[in-house]
Amino acid sequence: MFDDLRDLYQEVILDHGRKPRNFRRLEEADREGRGDNPMCGDRMQLWVKLAPDGRLADVAFQGKGCAISMASASLMTETVRGKTQEEARALAEKFRELAMTGTCPDCGGALEDEMERLQALGGVHEFPSRVKCATLAWHTLNAALDNADKEASSE
Amino acid sequence: MDGVVAPRGQGAFDVARIRQDFPILSEKVRGKDLVFLDSGASAQKPRAVIQAMTRMMEKAYANVHRGAYHLSESATEAYEGARRAVAGFLNAADEREIVFTGSSTAAINLVAHSYGRGVLKAGQAVLISEMEHHANLVPWQMLKAAHGTELRVARVTDAGELDLEDVAAKLADGKVGLMAVTHMSNVLGTVTPAARLAEMAHAHGAKLLLDGSQAAVHRRVDVQALGCDFYVFTGHKLYGPTGIGVLWARMELLEAMPPFLGGGDMISEVTLEGFLPAPVPAKFEAGTPPIIEAVGLHAAIDYVQGIGMEAIEAHERHLVDRAMTRLSAVEGLTLIGHAQDRGGVFAFALDNAHAHDLATLLDRVGIAVRSGRHCAEPLHARFNVESTCRASFGLYTTEGEVDYLAEALGKAREFFR
Ligand SMILES: Cc1ncc(COP(=O)(O)O)c(C=O)c1O
């Protein structure tokens, strides 16, 4: 009955949705952000631990939401680990494009491998009401990185 | 599958024929038949409504109450004719007790402003319930902040019914000036015991407002028999247009209430120094009213009355029984609310799928349901659920559609396994 939805709900999405990776609170995080999708009730909190050189040493999250938003957050935490903050922001921008259009215009670039993994979520572009489920985690990451001047907590 | 139901004592209720009155129901969604199970959010429109509104604009449109020329007079007659139709629909004692507003939300806000600030005293209380739509919650929170009225909230039982003991306890000290509760929950489907609530409220010196946004669509409403003091409903859920709602209130209440919005049509005399308000109901209808929408609402009322509210209720009762049986049989599905007296609204959650994922799947096979919290966030918190999907029926809903929903839910659970 739902076979043509396997494009959206690929095995990797279902797997990460069911068992999100890095689903934990990071004690002593250097950055923290919150994301909220009031329409759907999706909520997430995200922590970043930075290495001395400013790279993302560890990224973890907790929250509630649909399979798409949980899987997207889970894949994101794996993908941005070890990246510089600039790379993480560039990935966020490219991911947004991927989610909205289904294609990634400059995926041939330096972040090709990373984008290839995220391609699993490209199917959401056919579901306009679901795009924001996929992008919530990345907005939250940007918000966390923007919290540079503040204490670890964004409150 | 689209069986003909012939309720006892009624003419045959022929769903297949009724469906032909709704042009949109022959639309396809991604190549599939549209299975529209979101009438609780807004219902589809029969051709009679669409045509009445078009005809009005093509042949009889002008502003009302303002021109001494033929078109304005006929528009005024059409608008006032709609008021008479609504009065008949609710069995109001006097058609002047019908106030047209923009929606249920606007009607409740009118009462909160006018009755709330003008008649209720600071320190008196408003009593609502845990199962209110935000439209019957937020205006009272705003009144509390602006005017100092207390806000009390009656509990809902695990079965999804209004806890009448708690209602009694919260009325007991006589401080409640107004009880404002839903006549039918837009999430649980629960129909509240309105006549009983009116007695309870009156015994403690409180007035009763019923939010009939859902109930008026599914049941015959007789405001005099119910004994309530205010009743509100909204046109677009009753197969009518958006942009029009109704406030009914007892004449003596409307007369005692100060105007809400100020402007044209609501005055009988104006100078630069001040104004004299117009008599009820014009006092509450400032500005150009929803004229075309009133004509559409009139056509919608004629349409449902032509079928018969009792026949509609019997058809829906049949669908509710079917849905209870079929949905209860879906493995892993939890229905929120099991009220004895209920209408065709079902909120549910699957154990292995989030409401939004589920709604996306159902949409793929043509089924339109709402997902989220349905403007009732506190109620979802009460039942400890993040969000639900909601299927709600209309008079055009068929048994076949109910079965199809149940089948799709079973398959959806397998999909996410
Ligand atoms: C019980 C209830 N009350 C109030 C409303 C508000 O109706 P409207 O949005 O037309 O004002 C709705 C529907 O959304 C409802 O279901």
Coordinates of C-alpha atoms and ligand atoms in Angstrom, one line a residue:
Chain A
M1 CA 0.0 0.0 0.0
F2 CA 2.8 2.4 0.8
D3 CA 5.6 1.0 -1.3
D4 CA 6.3 4.3 -3.1
L5 CA 7.1 5.9 0.3
R6 CA 10.3 3.9 0.6
D7 CA 12.0 6.7 -1.1
L8 CA 11.2 9.0 1.8
Y9 CA 11.4 6.4 4.5
Q10 CA 14.6 4.6 3.5
E11 CA 15.9 1.9 5.7
V12 CA 18.6 4.2 7.0
I13 CA 16.0 6.8 8.0
L14 CA 13.8 4.3 9.8
D15 CA 16.9 2.9 11.6
H16 CA 18.2 6.3 12.7
G17 CA 14.6 7.3 13.6
R18 CA 14.2 4.3 15.8
K19 CA 17.6 4.4 17.4
P20 CA 19.0 7.9 17.1
R21 CA 22.8 8.1 17.5
N22 CA 24.3 10.6 20.0
F23 CA 21.0 10.8 21.7
R24 CA 22.2 12.1 25.1
R25 CA 22.9 15.2 27.1
L26 CA 26.5 16.5 26.8
E27 CA 27.8 17.6 30.1
E28 CA 30.2 20.6 30.0
A29 CA 29.2 21.5 26.5
D30 CA 30.7 24.7 24.9
R31 CA 27.6 25.5 22.9
E32 CA 23.9 24.7 23.4
G33 CA 20.8 25.4 21.3
R34 CA 17.2 24.7 21.2
G35 CA 14.9 24.0 18.3
D36 CA 11.2 24.1 18.2
N37 CA 8.6 23.3 15.6
P38 CA 5.4 24.5 17.2
M39 CA 3.2 23.4 14.3
C40 CA 4.2 19.7 14.8
G41 CA 5.3 19.8 18.4
D42 CA 8.8 18.7 17.5
R43 CA 11.3 19.8 20.1
M44 CA 15.0 19.4 20.4
Q45 CA 18.0 20.4 22.5
L46 CA 21.5 20.1 21.1
W47 CA 25.0 20.3 22.7
V48 CA 28.4 20.9 21.1
K49 CA 31.8 20.2 22.6
L50 CA 34.5 22.1 20.8
A51 CA 38.1 20.9 20.4
P52 CA 40.9 23.4 21.3
D53 CA 41.2 24.3 17.6
G54 CA 37.5 25.1 17.4
R55 CA 36.4 22.0 15.6
L56 CA 33.2 20.2 16.7
A57 CA 34.7 17.4 18.9
D58 CA 31.3 16.0 20.0
V59 CA 27.7 16.8 19.1
A60 CA 24.7 15.3 20.9
F61 CA 21.0 15.9 21.1
Q62 CA 17.8 15.0 22.9
G63 CA 14.2 15.6 21.8
K64 CA 10.9 14.4 20.6
G65 CA 9.6 14.3 17.1
C66 CA 8.8 12.3 14.0
A67 CA 11.0 9.8 12.3
I68 CA 12.3 12.4 9.8
S69 CA 13.3 14.9 12.4
M70 CA 14.9 12.3 14.7
A71 CA 16.8 10.6 11.8
S72 CA 18.0 13.9 10.5
A73 CA 19.3 15.0 13.8
S74 CA 21.0 11.6 14.3
L75 CA 22.7 11.7 10.9
M76 CA 23.7 15.3 11.4
T77 CA 25.5 14.6 14.7
E78 CA 27.5 11.9 13.0
T79 CA 28.3 14.0 10.0
V80 CA 29.5 17.2 11.6
R81 CA 31.7 15.6 14.2
G82 CA 35.3 16.6 13.5
K83 CA 34.3 19.4 11.2
T84 CA 35.3 23.0 11.6
Q85 CA 32.5 25.4 12.4
E86 CA 32.6 26.9 8.9
E87 CA 32.3 23.4 7.4
A88 CA 29.3 22.6 9.7
R89 CA 27.6 25.8 8.6
A90 CA 28.3 25.1 5.0
L91 CA 26.8 21.6 5.4
A92 CA 23.7 23.2 7.0
E93 CA 23.3 25.5 4.0
K94 CA 23.7 22.7 1.5
F95 CA 21.4 20.4 3.5
R96 CA 18.7 23.0 3.4
E97 CA 19.0 23.1 -0.3
L98 CA 18.9 19.4 -0.6
A99 CA 15.8 19.2 1.5
M100 CA 14.0 21.8 -0.5
T101 CA 15.0 20.8 -4.0
G102 CA 16.0 17.1 -3.7
T103 CA 19.3 17.9 -5.5
C104 CA 22.5 19.3 -4.2
P105 CA 23.9 21.7 -6.7
D106 CA 27.6 21.7 -5.6
C107 CA 27.9 18.3 -4.1
G108 CA 31.0 17.7 -6.2
G109 CA 32.9 19.9 -3.7
A110 CA 35.0 19.3 -0.7
L111 CA 32.0 18.0 1.4
E112 CA 31.0 15.4 -1.2
D113 CA 31.2 12.3 1.1
E114 CA 29.2 14.0 3.8
M115 CA 26.5 15.2 1.5
E116 CA 26.3 11.7 0.0
R117 CA 25.3 10.3 3.4
L118 CA 22.7 13.1 3.9
Q119 CA 21.2 12.4 0.5
A120 CA 19.1 9.8 2.2
L121 CA 16.9 12.6 3.4
G122 CA 16.5 14.2 -0.1
G123 CA 13.2 12.6 -0.5
V124 CA 11.5 15.1 1.7
H125 CA 11.5 17.7 -1.0
E126 CA 8.4 16.1 -2.4
F127 CA 6.6 16.7 0.9
P128 CA 6.5 20.4 1.5
S129 CA 4.9 20.1 4.9
R130 CA 7.7 17.8 6.0
V131 CA 10.8 19.8 4.9
K132 CA 10.9 21.6 8.2
C133 CA 11.0 18.3 10.1
A134 CA 14.3 17.5 8.3
T135 CA 15.8 20.9 8.7
L136 CA 15.0 21.4 12.4
A137 CA 18.2 19.8 13.6
W138 CA 20.4 22.0 11.3
H139 CA 18.6 25.1 12.4
T140 CA 19.3 24.1 16.0
L141 CA 22.9 23.5 15.2
N142 CA 23.3 26.9 13.7
A143 CA 21.5 28.4 16.7
A144 CA 24.0 26.6 19.0
L145 CA 27.0 27.8 17.1
D146 CA 25.6 31.3 17.2
N147 CA 25.5 31.1 21.0
A148 CA 29.3 31.7 21.0
D149 CA 29.4 34.7 23.3
K150 CA 27.1 33.2 25.9
E151 CA 27.5 30.7 28.5
A152 CA 27.0 27.1 27.5
S153 CA 23.3 27.3 28.3
S154 CA 21.2 29.3 25.8
E155 CA 18.8 30.4 28.5
Chain B
M1 CA -19.4 -0.4 0.0
D2 CA -21.2 2.9 0.2
G3 CA -24.3 1.3 1.7
V4 CA -27.6 3.0 2.0
V5 CA -28.6 3.6 5.6
A6 CA -32.2 4.1 6.4
P7 CA -32.6 5.3 9.9
R8 CA -35.9 4.3 11.5
G9 CA -38.6 6.8 10.9
Q10 CA -36.6 8.8 8.4
G11 CA -36.4 8.8 4.6
A12 CA -33.6 6.8 3.2
F13 CA -30.2 8.4 3.8
D14 CA -28.4 7.8 0.5
V15 CA -24.7 8.6 1.0
A16 CA -23.9 8.0 -2.6
R17 CA -26.4 10.6 -3.7
I18 CA -25.3 13.1 -1.0
R19 CA -21.7 12.8 -2.2
Q20 CA -22.7 13.9 -5.6
D21 CA -23.8 17.2 -4.1
F22 CA -20.1 17.9 -3.1
P23 CA -18.1 18.7 -6.2
I24 CA -14.7 18.3 -4.4
L25 CA -15.4 14.7 -3.5
S26 CA -14.9 13.6 -7.0
E27 CA -11.3 15.1 -7.0
K28 CA -8.4 12.7 -7.0
V29 CA -5.3 13.0 -4.7
R30 CA -2.2 11.6 -6.4
G31 CA -4.5 9.6 -8.6
K32 CA -6.4 8.1 -5.7
D33 CA -10.0 8.8 -4.6
L34 CA -10.1 11.6 -2.0
V35 CA -11.0 10.2 1.4
F36 CA -11.6 13.4 3.3
L37 CA -11.6 12.7 7.0
D38 CA -10.8 16.2 8.2
S39 CA -14.3 17.7 8.3
G40 CA -13.8 18.6 12.0
A41 CA -11.3 21.2 10.9
S42 CA -13.4 22.4 8.1
A43 CA -16.1 20.7 6.0
Q44 CA -16.5 20.6 2.3
K45 CA -19.2 22.6 0.5
P46 CA -22.2 21.3 -1.3
R47 CA -23.1 22.8 -4.7
A48 CA -26.2 24.5 -3.1
V49 CA -23.9 26.7 -1.0
I50 CA -21.5 27.5 -3.8
Q51 CA -24.3 28.4 -6.1
A52 CA -26.2 30.5 -3.6
M53 CA -23.1 32.6 -3.0
T54 CA -22.3 33.0 -6.7
R55 CA -25.9 33.9 -7.4
M56 CA -25.9 36.5 -4.7
M57 CA -22.8 38.1 -6.2
E58 CA -24.1 37.9 -9.7
K59 CA -27.6 39.1 -9.1
A60 CA -28.3 40.6 -5.8
Y61 CA -25.2 42.1 -4.2
A62 CA -24.9 45.5 -2.5
N63 CA -24.1 46.6 1.0
V64 CA -26.9 46.0 3.6
H65 CA -28.9 48.4 5.8
R66 CA -27.5 51.4 3.9
G67 CA -29.1 52.1 0.6
A68 CA -32.7 53.0 -0.3
Y69 CA -32.3 51.3 -3.6
H70 CA -33.5 48.0 -4.9
L71 CA -30.3 46.0 -4.7
S72 CA -29.4 47.1 -1.2
E73 CA -32.9 46.3 -0.1
S74 CA -32.7 42.8 -1.5
A75 CA -29.3 42.2 0.0
T76 CA -30.6 43.3 3.4
E77 CA -33.5 41.0 3.0
A78 CA -31.2 38.1 2.1
Y79 CA -29.0 38.9 5.1
E80 CA -31.9 39.1 7.5
G81 CA -33.3 36.0 6.0
A82 CA -30.1 34.2 7.0
R83 CA -30.6 35.4 10.5
R84 CA -34.1 33.9 10.6
A85 CA -32.8 30.6 9.2
V86 CA -30.1 30.5 12.0
A87 CA -32.8 31.3 14.6
G88 CA -34.8 28.4 13.3
F89 CA -31.8 26.1 13.2
L90 CA -31.1 26.8 16.9
N91 CA -34.7 27.2 17.9
A92 CA -34.0 30.6 19.3
A93 CA -37.0 32.4 20.8
D94 CA -36.3 35.6 18.9
E95 CA -34.3 36.1 15.7
R96 CA -32.8 39.2 17.2
E97 CA -30.9 36.9 19.5
I98 CA -28.7 35.9 16.6
V99 CA -25.5 37.9 16.2
F100 CA -23.4 37.3 13.1
T101 CA -19.6 37.2 13.8
G102 CA -16.6 36.2 11.7
S103 CA -16.2 32.7 13.3
S104 CA -16.6 30.8 16.6
T105 CA -13.4 32.4 17.7
A106 CA -14.8 35.9 17.1
A107 CA -18.0 35.0 18.9
I108 CA -16.3 33.8 22.0
N109 CA -14.0 36.8 22.0
L110 CA -17.1 39.0 21.7
V111 CA -18.5 37.4 24.9
A112 CA -15.2 37.6 26.7
H113 CA -14.8 41.3 26.0
S114 CA -18.4 42.4 26.3
Y115 CA -19.9 40.1 28.9
G116 CA -16.5 39.5 30.5
R117 CA -15.5 43.1 31.1
G118 CA -18.9 44.7 31.1
V119 CA -20.9 42.3 33.3
L120 CA -18.5 40.0 35.1
K121 CA -16.8 41.6 38.1
A122 CA -13.1 41.3 38.9
G123 CA -12.8 38.5 41.4
Q124 CA -15.6 36.4 39.8
A125 CA -14.5 33.3 38.0
V126 CA -14.9 31.7 34.6
L127 CA -15.1 28.0 34.5
I128 CA -13.9 26.1 31.5
S129 CA -12.7 22.5 31.0
E130 CA -9.5 20.7 30.1
M131 CA -10.9 19.7 26.7
E132 CA -11.4 23.2 25.3
H133 CA -10.2 24.3 21.9
H134 CA -7.8 27.2 22.3
A135 CA -10.6 29.4 21.0
N136 CA -12.4 28.8 24.3
L137 CA -9.3 29.0 26.5
V138 CA -7.1 31.9 25.4
P139 CA -9.9 34.6 25.4
W140 CA -10.5 33.7 29.1
Q141 CA -6.8 33.8 29.9
M142 CA -6.7 37.3 28.3
L143 CA -9.8 38.3 30.3
K144 CA -8.0 37.1 33.5
A145 CA -5.0 39.2 32.7
A146 CA -7.0 42.3 31.7
H147 CA -9.9 42.2 34.2
G148 CA -8.8 40.1 37.1
T149 CA -11.4 37.4 36.7
E150 CA -10.2 34.0 38.0
L151 CA -10.0 31.1 35.6
R152 CA -11.0 27.7 36.8
V153 CA -10.6 24.5 34.8
A154 CA -12.8 21.4 35.3
R155 CA -11.0 18.1 34.8
V156 CA -11.7 15.5 32.2
T157 CA -11.8 11.8 33.2
D158 CA -9.6 9.1 31.8
A159 CA -12.5 8.1 29.6
G160 CA -12.5 11.6 28.1
E161 CA -15.7 12.8 29.8
L162 CA -16.2 16.0 31.7
D163 CA -15.7 15.2 35.4
L164 CA -19.1 16.4 36.7
E165 CA -18.0 16.0 40.4
D166 CA -15.2 18.4 39.7
V167 CA -17.5 20.8 37.9
A168 CA -19.8 20.8 40.9
A169 CA -16.9 21.4 43.3
K170 CA -15.6 24.3 41.2
L171 CA -19.1 25.9 41.1
A172 CA -19.8 25.3 44.8
D173 CA -18.5 28.7 46.2
G174 CA -20.8 30.7 43.9
K175 CA -18.0 32.7 42.5
V176 CA -18.3 31.4 39.0
G177 CA -20.2 33.9 36.9
L178 CA -19.8 32.1 33.6
M179 CA -19.2 28.5 32.7
A180 CA -17.8 28.2 29.1
V181 CA -17.4 24.6 27.8
T182 CA -17.5 22.7 24.6
H183 CA -20.7 21.0 23.5
M184 CA -18.6 18.4 21.7
S185 CA -14.8 18.0 21.9
N186 CA -12.9 18.5 18.6
V187 CA -10.4 15.9 19.8
L188 CA -12.2 13.3 21.9
G189 CA -15.5 13.4 20.2
T190 CA -17.1 13.6 23.6
V191 CA -20.6 15.2 23.7
T192 CA -21.1 17.0 27.0
P193 CA -24.3 16.8 29.0
A194 CA -25.4 20.3 28.1
A195 CA -28.8 20.4 29.8
R196 CA -27.4 19.0 33.0
L197 CA -24.5 21.5 32.9
A198 CA -27.1 24.4 32.5
E199 CA -28.9 23.2 35.6
M200 CA -25.7 22.9 37.6
A201 CA -24.5 26.4 36.5
H202 CA -27.8 28.1 37.1
A203 CA -28.1 26.5 40.6
H204 CA -24.9 28.3 41.5
G205 CA -25.8 31.6 39.9
A206 CA -23.6 31.1 36.8
K207 CA -24.4 31.5 33.1
L208 CA -23.5 28.7 30.6
L209 CA -21.8 29.3 27.3
L210 CA -21.6 26.3 24.9
D211 CA -19.0 26.1 22.2
G212 CA -21.1 24.3 19.5
S213 CA -18.5 24.5 16.8
Q214 CA -18.5 20.7 16.5
A215 CA -21.8 19.8 18.0
A216 CA -24.0 21.9 15.8
V217 CA -22.8 20.0 12.8
H218 CA -23.7 16.6 14.1
R219 CA -26.8 17.1 16.3
R220 CA -30.0 19.0 16.3
V221 CA -29.5 21.9 18.7
D222 CA -32.4 23.5 20.6
V223 CA -31.0 26.3 22.7
Q224 CA -34.3 26.6 24.6
A225 CA -34.4 22.9 25.5
L226 CA -30.7 22.9 26.4
G227 CA -31.3 25.8 28.8
C228 CA -27.9 27.4 28.0
D229 CA -27.4 31.2 27.9
F230 CA -24.8 31.6 25.1
Y231 CA -24.3 29.3 22.1
V232 CA -21.6 29.7 19.4
F233 CA -20.9 27.9 16.1
T234 CA -18.9 28.6 13.0
G235 CA -20.2 28.4 9.4
H236 CA -17.3 26.6 7.7
K237 CA -17.7 23.4 9.7
L238 CA -21.4 23.3 8.9
Y239 CA -20.8 22.9 5.1
G240 CA -21.0 26.7 4.8
P241 CA -18.4 29.3 4.0
T242 CA -15.5 30.6 6.0
G243 CA -15.7 34.1 7.4
I244 CA -19.0 33.7 9.3
G245 CA -19.9 32.6 12.8
V246 CA -22.8 32.9 15.1
L247 CA -23.4 34.0 18.6
W248 CA -26.8 33.2 20.1
A249 CA -27.5 34.7 23.6
R250 CA -30.6 35.3 25.6
M251 CA -32.1 38.7 24.8
E252 CA -31.8 40.1 28.3
L253 CA -28.1 39.2 28.3
L254 CA -27.4 40.9 24.9
E255 CA -29.3 43.9 26.1
A256 CA -27.2 44.2 29.3
M257 CA -23.9 43.7 27.4
P258 CA -22.0 46.8 26.2
P259 CA -21.0 46.9 22.5
F260 CA -17.7 45.2 21.6
L261 CA -16.4 46.7 18.3
G262 CA -17.3 50.2 17.5
G263 CA -18.1 51.6 14.0
G264 CA -20.8 51.9 11.4
D265 CA -24.1 50.0 11.8
M266 CA -23.8 49.5 15.5
I267 CA -25.0 53.0 16.5
S268 CA -28.4 54.6 16.5
E269 CA -27.0 58.1 16.9
V270 CA -23.5 59.6 16.8
T271 CA -22.2 63.1 17.5
L272 CA -18.6 64.2 17.9
E273 CA -19.1 63.9 21.6
G274 CA -20.5 60.4 21.8
F275 CA -22.9 57.7 20.5
L276 CA -26.0 55.8 21.3
P277 CA -25.7 52.1 20.5
A278 CA -28.1 50.5 18.1
P279 CA -30.6 47.9 19.4
V280 CA -29.6 44.2 19.5
P281 CA -28.3 42.6 17.3
A282 CA -27.0 45.5 15.3
K283 CA -25.2 46.7 18.5
F284 CA -22.8 43.8 18.0
E285 CA -22.4 43.9 14.2
A286 CA -20.1 46.9 13.6
G287 CA -19.0 47.5 10.1
T288 CA -20.0 45.7 6.9
P289 CA -21.0 42.2 7.9
P290 CA -20.3 39.0 6.1
I291 CA -23.2 39.4 3.7
I292 CA -22.3 36.8 1.0
E293 CA -21.2 34.4 3.7
A294 CA -24.5 34.8 5.5
V295 CA -26.3 33.8 2.3
G296 CA -23.9 30.8 2.0
L297 CA -24.6 29.8 5.6
H298 CA -28.4 30.1 5.0
A299 CA -28.0 27.7 2.0
A300 CA -25.9 25.3 4.2
I301 CA -28.6 25.3 6.9
D302 CA -31.3 24.7 4.3
Y303 CA -29.2 21.9 2.9
V304 CA -28.7 20.0 6.2
Q305 CA -32.3 20.6 7.3
G306 CA -33.4 19.2 3.9
I307 CA -31.6 16.0 4.8
G308 CA -32.7 16.3 8.4
M309 CA -30.4 16.7 11.4
E310 CA -31.9 13.4 12.9
A311 CA -31.0 11.5 9.8
I312 CA -27.5 13.0 9.8
E313 CA -27.1 12.0 13.4
A314 CA -28.3 8.5 12.8
H315 CA -25.9 8.1 9.9
E316 CA -23.0 9.4 11.9
R317 CA -23.9 7.2 14.9
H318 CA -23.7 4.2 12.5
L319 CA -20.2 5.4 11.4
V320 CA -19.1 5.9 14.9
D321 CA -20.0 2.4 15.9
R322 CA -18.3 1.1 12.8
A323 CA -15.2 3.1 13.6
M324 CA -15.1 2.0 17.2
T325 CA -15.1 -1.6 16.1
R326 CA -12.7 -1.3 13.2
L327 CA -10.2 1.0 14.9
S328 CA -10.2 -1.0 18.1
A329 CA -9.1 -4.0 16.1
V330 CA -6.0 -2.3 14.7
E331 CA -3.0 -3.6 16.6
G332 CA -1.0 -1.0 18.4
L333 CA -3.5 1.7 18.0
T334 CA -4.6 3.8 21.0
L335 CA -7.8 5.8 20.8
I336 CA -7.8 8.9 23.0
G337 CA -11.2 9.1 24.7
H338 CA -13.9 6.6 25.2
A339 CA -16.9 8.7 26.1
Q340 CA -20.3 7.1 26.2
D341 CA -21.9 9.9 24.3
R342 CA -19.7 10.8 21.4
G343 CA -19.7 12.0 17.8
G344 CA -17.6 11.3 14.7
V345 CA -14.2 12.6 15.8
F346 CA -11.4 10.1 16.6
A347 CA -8.0 11.0 17.9
F348 CA -5.5 8.1 17.9
A349 CA -1.8 7.2 18.1
L350 CA 0.1 4.2 16.7
D351 CA 2.7 2.7 19.0
N352 CA 5.5 2.7 16.4
A353 CA 4.7 5.8 14.3
H354 CA 4.7 9.5 15.0
A355 CA 1.5 11.3 14.1
H356 CA 3.2 13.2 11.3
D357 CA 4.8 10.2 9.7
L358 CA 1.4 8.5 9.9
A359 CA -0.4 11.4 8.3
T360 CA 2.2 11.4 5.5
L361 CA 1.5 7.7 4.8
L362 CA -2.3 8.2 4.9
D363 CA -2.0 11.1 2.5
R364 CA -0.2 8.9 0.1
V365 CA -3.3 6.7 -0.3
G366 CA -5.7 9.6 -0.5
I367 CA -6.7 9.8 3.2
A368 CA -6.8 13.4 4.6
V369 CA -6.5 13.4 8.4
R370 CA -5.2 16.1 10.7
S371 CA -2.1 15.5 12.7
G372 CA -0.7 17.5 15.6
R373 CA -2.5 18.8 18.7
H374 CA -5.6 20.1 17.0
C375 CA -5.6 23.5 18.9
A376 CA -6.0 21.6 22.2
E377 CA -2.5 21.5 23.6
P378 CA -3.5 21.2 27.3
L379 CA -5.7 18.2 26.5
H380 CA -2.8 16.4 24.8
A381 CA -0.8 17.1 27.9
R382 CA -3.6 15.8 30.0
F383 CA -3.5 12.5 28.2
N384 CA 0.3 12.4 28.0
V385 CA 0.5 12.3 24.3
E386 CA 2.8 14.5 22.2
S387 CA 0.5 14.6 19.2
T388 CA -2.2 12.5 17.6
C389 CA -3.8 12.0 14.2
R390 CA -7.5 12.8 14.0
A391 CA -10.1 11.4 11.7
S392 CA -13.4 13.4 11.7
F393 CA -16.5 12.5 9.8
G394 CA -19.1 14.5 7.9
L395 CA -22.5 13.6 6.5
Y396 CA -20.8 12.4 3.3
T397 CA -18.5 10.0 5.1
T398 CA -19.1 6.3 4.2
E399 CA -18.6 3.0 5.9
G400 CA -16.2 2.1 3.1
E401 CA -14.0 5.1 4.0
V402 CA -13.9 4.0 7.7
D403 CA -12.9 0.5 6.7
Y404 CA -10.2 1.9 4.3
L405 CA -8.8 4.0 7.1
A406 CA -8.6 1.0 9.4
E407 CA -6.9 -1.1 6.7
A408 CA -4.4 1.7 6.0
L409 CA -3.6 2.0 9.7
G410 CA -2.8 -1.7 10.0
K411 CA -0.5 -1.5 6.9
A412 CA 1.1 1.7 8.3
R413 CA 2.1 -0.2 11.4
E414 CA 3.7 -2.9 9.3
F415 CA 5.5 -0.3 7.3
F416 CA 7.2 1.1 10.3
R417 CA 8.0 -2.3 11.8
Ligands
LIG1 C1 -14.5 23.0 19.5 C2 -14.1 24.1 18.6 N1 -14.2 25.4 19.1 C3 -13.8 26.5 18.3 C4 -13.3 26.3 17.1 C5 -12.8 27.5 16.3 O1 -13.6 27.7 15.1 P1 -13.1 28.9 14.2 O2 -11.7 28.6 13.8 O3 -14.0 28.8 13.0 O4 -13.3 30.2 14.9 C6 -13.1 25.0 16.6 C7 -12.5 24.7 15.2 O5 -11.4 25.0 14.9 C8 -13.5 23.9 17.4 O6 -13.4 22.7 16.9

